Coordinates of C-alpha atoms and ligand atoms in Angstrom, one line a residue:
M1 CA 27.6 -42.9 53.2
S2 CA 30.8 -41.9 51.5
N3 CA 32.1 -44.2 48.8
F4 CA 28.8 -45.9 48.2
L5 CA 30.1 -46.9 44.8
Q6 CA 33.9 -47.4 44.3
V7 CA 35.3 -47.9 40.8
N8 CA 38.9 -49.0 41.4
N9 CA 41.5 -49.2 38.6
I10 CA 39.3 -50.6 36.0
Q11 CA 40.8 -51.8 32.7
I12 CA 38.7 -53.2 29.9
I13 CA 40.0 -54.8 26.7
Y14 CA 37.8 -56.1 23.9
Q15 CA 39.1 -59.2 22.2
T16 CA 38.0 -60.3 18.8
P17 CA 39.6 -63.1 16.8
T18 CA 41.8 -60.7 14.9
E19 CA 42.6 -57.9 17.4
E20 CA 42.5 -56.5 20.9
T21 CA 41.0 -53.1 21.7
M22 CA 41.8 -51.5 25.0
A23 CA 38.7 -49.4 25.6
V24 CA 39.4 -48.4 29.2
K25 CA 43.0 -48.2 30.5
D26 CA 42.8 -47.3 34.2
V27 CA 39.7 -45.6 35.6
S28 CA 39.0 -44.9 39.3
F29 CA 36.3 -42.7 40.9
S30 CA 33.9 -42.9 43.7
V31 CA 30.2 -42.0 44.2
E32 CA 28.5 -41.1 47.5
E33 CA 25.1 -42.3 48.3
G34 CA 22.5 -39.9 46.8
Q35 CA 25.1 -38.3 44.6
F36 CA 24.6 -37.7 40.8
V37 CA 27.7 -38.3 38.8
S38 CA 28.2 -37.8 35.0
I39 CA 30.9 -39.4 32.9
V40 CA 31.9 -37.4 29.9
G41 CA 34.6 -37.9 27.3
P42 CA 35.3 -38.0 23.6
S43 CA 33.2 -40.3 21.4
G44 CA 34.6 -43.8 21.5
C45 CA 36.6 -43.3 24.7
G46 CA 34.9 -46.1 26.5
K47 CA 32.1 -44.5 28.4
S48 CA 29.4 -47.1 27.5
T49 CA 31.9 -49.8 28.1
L50 CA 32.7 -48.6 31.6
L51 CA 29.0 -48.1 32.4
S52 CA 28.1 -51.7 31.2
C53 CA 31.0 -52.9 33.4
I54 CA 29.4 -51.1 36.4
A55 CA 26.1 -52.8 35.4
S56 CA 28.0 -56.1 35.5
L57 CA 27.3 -56.8 31.8
T58 CA 30.9 -56.5 30.7
T59 CA 33.8 -58.0 32.6
Q60 CA 37.0 -56.0 33.3
Q61 CA 40.5 -57.3 32.9
K62 CA 41.8 -55.5 35.9
G63 CA 40.3 -53.6 38.9
L64 CA 37.2 -54.0 41.1
I65 CA 33.9 -52.2 41.4
L66 CA 32.4 -52.2 44.9
L67 CA 28.8 -51.2 45.8
Q68 CA 28.6 -50.6 49.6
G69 CA 31.9 -52.4 50.0
K70 CA 30.9 -55.6 48.1
D71 CA 31.8 -56.7 44.6
I72 CA 29.0 -55.2 42.4
K73 CA 28.9 -58.5 40.4
T74 CA 27.2 -60.1 43.4
Q75 CA 24.5 -57.3 43.5
R76 CA 23.2 -57.2 40.0
S77 CA 19.6 -57.0 41.1
D78 CA 20.3 -53.6 42.9
I79 CA 21.3 -52.0 39.6
G80 CA 18.9 -50.1 37.3
Y81 CA 20.2 -49.6 33.8
M82 CA 18.6 -47.3 31.2
L83 CA 19.6 -46.8 27.6
Q84 CA 18.9 -44.3 24.9
S85 CA 16.0 -46.3 23.6
D86 CA 13.2 -46.7 26.0
N87 CA 12.7 -50.3 25.0
L88 CA 9.0 -50.2 25.8
M89 CA 7.0 -53.1 24.5
P90 CA 4.5 -51.8 22.0
W91 CA 2.0 -54.6 22.6
R92 CA 1.8 -54.1 26.4
S93 CA 0.0 -51.3 28.1
I94 CA 2.0 -48.7 30.1
Y95 CA 1.0 -50.5 33.3
K96 CA 2.1 -53.8 32.0
N97 CA 5.3 -52.2 30.8
V98 CA 6.3 -50.7 34.1
L99 CA 5.5 -54.0 35.9
I100 CA 7.7 -56.2 33.6
G101 CA 10.8 -56.1 35.7
L102 CA 8.9 -57.2 38.8
E103 CA 7.1 -59.9 36.7
I104 CA 10.4 -61.3 35.4
R105 CA 11.8 -61.4 39.0
N106 CA 8.6 -62.9 40.3
Q107 CA 8.2 -60.0 42.7
L108 CA 4.7 -58.9 42.0
T109 CA 3.9 -58.4 45.6
Q110 CA 1.2 -56.1 46.9
E111 CA 3.8 -53.8 48.4
N112 CA 5.7 -53.6 45.1
I113 CA 2.6 -53.0 43.1
E114 CA 1.5 -50.2 45.4
Y115 CA 4.9 -48.6 45.1
V116 CA 4.6 -48.7 41.3
N117 CA 1.1 -47.2 41.5
S118 CA 2.3 -44.4 43.7
L119 CA 5.1 -43.6 41.2
L120 CA 2.7 -43.5 38.3
K121 CA 0.4 -41.2 40.3
K122 CA 3.1 -39.0 41.6
Y123 CA 4.7 -38.5 38.3
G124 CA 1.6 -37.9 36.1
L125 CA 1.3 -41.2 34.3
W126 CA -1.6 -42.8 36.2
Q127 CA -4.2 -41.7 33.7
F128 CA -2.2 -43.3 30.9
K129 CA -1.7 -46.6 32.6
D130 CA -4.1 -48.4 30.2
S131 CA -2.7 -46.7 27.1
F132 CA -0.1 -48.2 24.8
P133 CA 3.4 -46.7 24.3
A134 CA 2.6 -45.5 20.7
R135 CA 0.1 -43.0 22.2
L136 CA 2.7 -41.3 24.4
S137 CA 5.2 -38.6 23.5
G138 CA 8.9 -39.3 23.6
G139 CA 9.3 -37.5 26.9
M140 CA 6.5 -39.4 28.5
R141 CA 7.8 -42.7 27.3
Q142 CA 11.2 -42.0 28.8
R143 CA 9.4 -41.2 32.1
V144 CA 7.6 -44.6 31.8
A145 CA 11.0 -46.3 31.2
L146 CA 12.3 -44.6 34.4
I147 CA 9.4 -45.8 36.5
R148 CA 9.9 -49.3 35.1
T149 CA 13.5 -49.1 36.2
L150 CA 12.6 -47.7 39.7
A151 CA 9.9 -50.4 40.2
I152 CA 12.6 -52.9 41.1
K153 CA 13.9 -50.5 43.7
P154 CA 17.5 -50.3 42.5
K155 CA 20.2 -48.9 44.8
I156 CA 21.9 -47.2 41.9
L157 CA 20.7 -46.0 38.5
L158 CA 22.9 -46.1 35.4
L159 CA 21.8 -44.0 32.4
D160 CA 23.7 -44.2 29.1
E161 CA 22.9 -41.3 26.9
A162 CA 19.3 -41.8 28.0
F163 CA 18.0 -38.5 26.6
S164 CA 19.9 -38.3 23.3
A165 CA 17.1 -39.7 21.1
L166 CA 14.8 -36.8 22.2
D167 CA 14.5 -33.4 20.5
Y168 CA 16.3 -30.6 22.4
Q169 CA 13.3 -29.1 24.3
T170 CA 11.9 -32.5 25.3
R171 CA 15.4 -33.6 26.4
V172 CA 15.8 -30.6 28.7
N173 CA 12.4 -31.1 30.1
V174 CA 12.9 -34.9 30.6
S175 CA 16.3 -34.3 32.3
R176 CA 14.5 -32.0 34.7
D177 CA 11.8 -34.6 35.4
V178 CA 14.4 -37.4 35.9
F179 CA 16.5 -35.2 38.1
S180 CA 13.6 -34.3 40.4
I181 CA 12.2 -37.9 40.5
L182 CA 15.6 -39.4 41.4
R183 CA 16.2 -36.7 44.0
K184 CA 12.8 -37.3 45.6
E185 CA 13.3 -41.0 45.6
N186 CA 16.8 -40.6 47.1
K187 CA 18.5 -42.5 44.3
T188 CA 22.2 -42.5 43.4
L189 CA 22.9 -41.8 39.7
V190 CA 25.8 -42.5 37.4
M191 CA 25.1 -41.3 33.9
V192 CA 27.1 -41.2 30.6
T193 CA 26.6 -38.3 28.3
H194 CA 28.5 -36.5 25.5
D195 CA 26.5 -33.4 26.1
I196 CA 28.4 -31.0 28.4
P197 CA 25.5 -28.8 29.4
E198 CA 23.5 -31.9 30.3
A199 CA 26.3 -33.2 32.5
I200 CA 26.5 -29.9 34.4
S201 CA 22.8 -29.5 34.7
M202 CA 22.2 -33.0 36.1
S203 CA 25.2 -33.7 38.3
D204 CA 27.0 -33.1 41.6
K205 CA 30.2 -34.3 40.0
V206 CA 31.5 -34.7 36.5
V207 CA 34.2 -37.3 35.7
I208 CA 36.1 -36.3 32.6
L209 CA 37.7 -39.1 30.6
S210 CA 40.5 -38.9 28.1
A211 CA 40.4 -40.3 24.6
R212 CA 40.6 -44.1 24.3
P213 CA 42.0 -46.0 26.1
S214 CA 40.5 -43.9 28.8
V215 CA 41.9 -42.6 32.0
V216 CA 40.3 -40.0 34.3
K217 CA 41.6 -36.6 33.3
K218 CA 39.7 -34.6 35.9
E219 CA 36.9 -34.8 38.4
L220 CA 34.9 -31.6 38.7
N221 CA 32.5 -30.9 41.6
I222 CA 29.4 -29.0 40.5
E223 CA 28.2 -27.0 43.5
L224 CA 24.7 -26.2 42.4
C225 CA 23.0 -28.7 44.7
D226 CA 19.3 -28.7 44.3
I227 CA 18.9 -26.1 41.6
D228 CA 17.0 -27.9 38.9
P229 CA 18.6 -28.6 35.5
V230 CA 16.7 -25.9 33.7
N231 CA 17.6 -23.2 36.1
R232 CA 21.2 -24.4 36.4
R233 CA 21.6 -23.5 32.7
N234 CA 21.0 -19.9 33.6
H235 CA 23.2 -19.9 36.7
P236 CA 26.2 -17.5 36.8
A237 CA 28.5 -20.5 37.6
F238 CA 27.4 -22.5 34.6
Q239 CA 29.7 -21.0 31.9
G240 CA 32.7 -21.5 34.1
Y241 CA 32.0 -25.2 34.5
F242 CA 31.3 -25.5 30.8
N243 CA 34.7 -23.8 29.9
T244 CA 36.6 -26.1 32.3
I245 CA 35.1 -29.3 30.8
W246 CA 35.5 -28.0 27.3
K247 CA 39.1 -27.2 27.8
E248 CA 39.8 -30.7 29.3
L249 CA 38.1 -32.4 26.3
S250 CA 39.9 -30.2 23.8
Q251 CA 43.4 -30.9 25.0
Ligands
ADP1 P1 31.7 -44.4 24.0 O1 30.5 -44.9 24.7 O2 32.6 -43.6 24.9 O3 31.5 -43.7 22.7 P2 32.3 -47.2 23.7 O4 32.4 -47.7 25.1 O5 31.1 -47.6 23.0 O6 32.6 -45.7 23.7 O7 33.5 -47.9 22.9 C1 34.9 -47.8 23.3 C2 35.8 -48.5 22.3 O8 35.5 -49.9 22.4 C3 35.5 -48.1 20.8 O9 36.7 -48.0 20.2 C4 34.6 -49.2 20.3 O10 34.9 -49.4 18.9 C5 35.2 -50.4 21.1 N1 34.1 -51.4 21.3 C6 32.9 -51.1 21.9 N2 32.2 -52.3 22.0 C7 32.9 -53.3 21.5 C8 32.8 -54.7 21.3 N3 31.6 -55.3 21.6 N4 33.8 -55.4 20.7 C9 34.9 -54.7 20.3 N5 35.1 -53.4 20.5 C10 34.2 -52.7 21.0
MG2 MG1 28.4 -44.7 24.3

């Protein structure tokens, strides 16, 4: 479906007792079902603010965000949101961690539990289900966090710098895992990153924002389809995409 997610003329202003900060001036873009879209822009330009608005955690002053044609604020339970920190609870086993979203929503049905079991098995975590987070590597923990997010069957996933706490090699490997898991599960992804290679290697489209208060400077389609993030980095087209984004961000 085209225009699965529509971000229309969003403006976001932070108000504190002493001042107003316009973080996002006027941002519009759309995302098709199953598409992976990255948002890049200079530090402090409002990327996280915009993503938390899509997640319905921040309210905009102007504009509207629609998911399948309806105000996204009425569909919060269809949104999966993942941050840099995996936020796993150290005192709960991996299994209890991945079930927490369903537990909170009172949705621990047989069907949902079987779905979680299948994800753990498919993505190499079943044998660790009774372990505690401290025993797992950073990359595995981030995969657990992803499965915890997928457990609630979100229609759309939002990732805010989700890999930036990981060392370089782990980060590249985790981005490949996340890419392949989300493609296989037919998910739609909107992610924020300050890392240009990560944006190109993960996405079908990159939305480039200006400095604060942000507007869209350019949308760039990445025509590398199902080439995985690691192989994309060696693709002949990669450098051209990199140069285009770099130039936009430097202007
Ligand atoms: P980015 O993720 O692109 O680095 P942010 O969305 O975090 O940028 O921040 C955009 C701007 O909004 C920054 O100038 C930041 O200082 C400001 N800002 C972010 N959160 C708040 C807040 N809760 N209150 C006031 N200003 C904020
Ligand atoms: Mg941010």
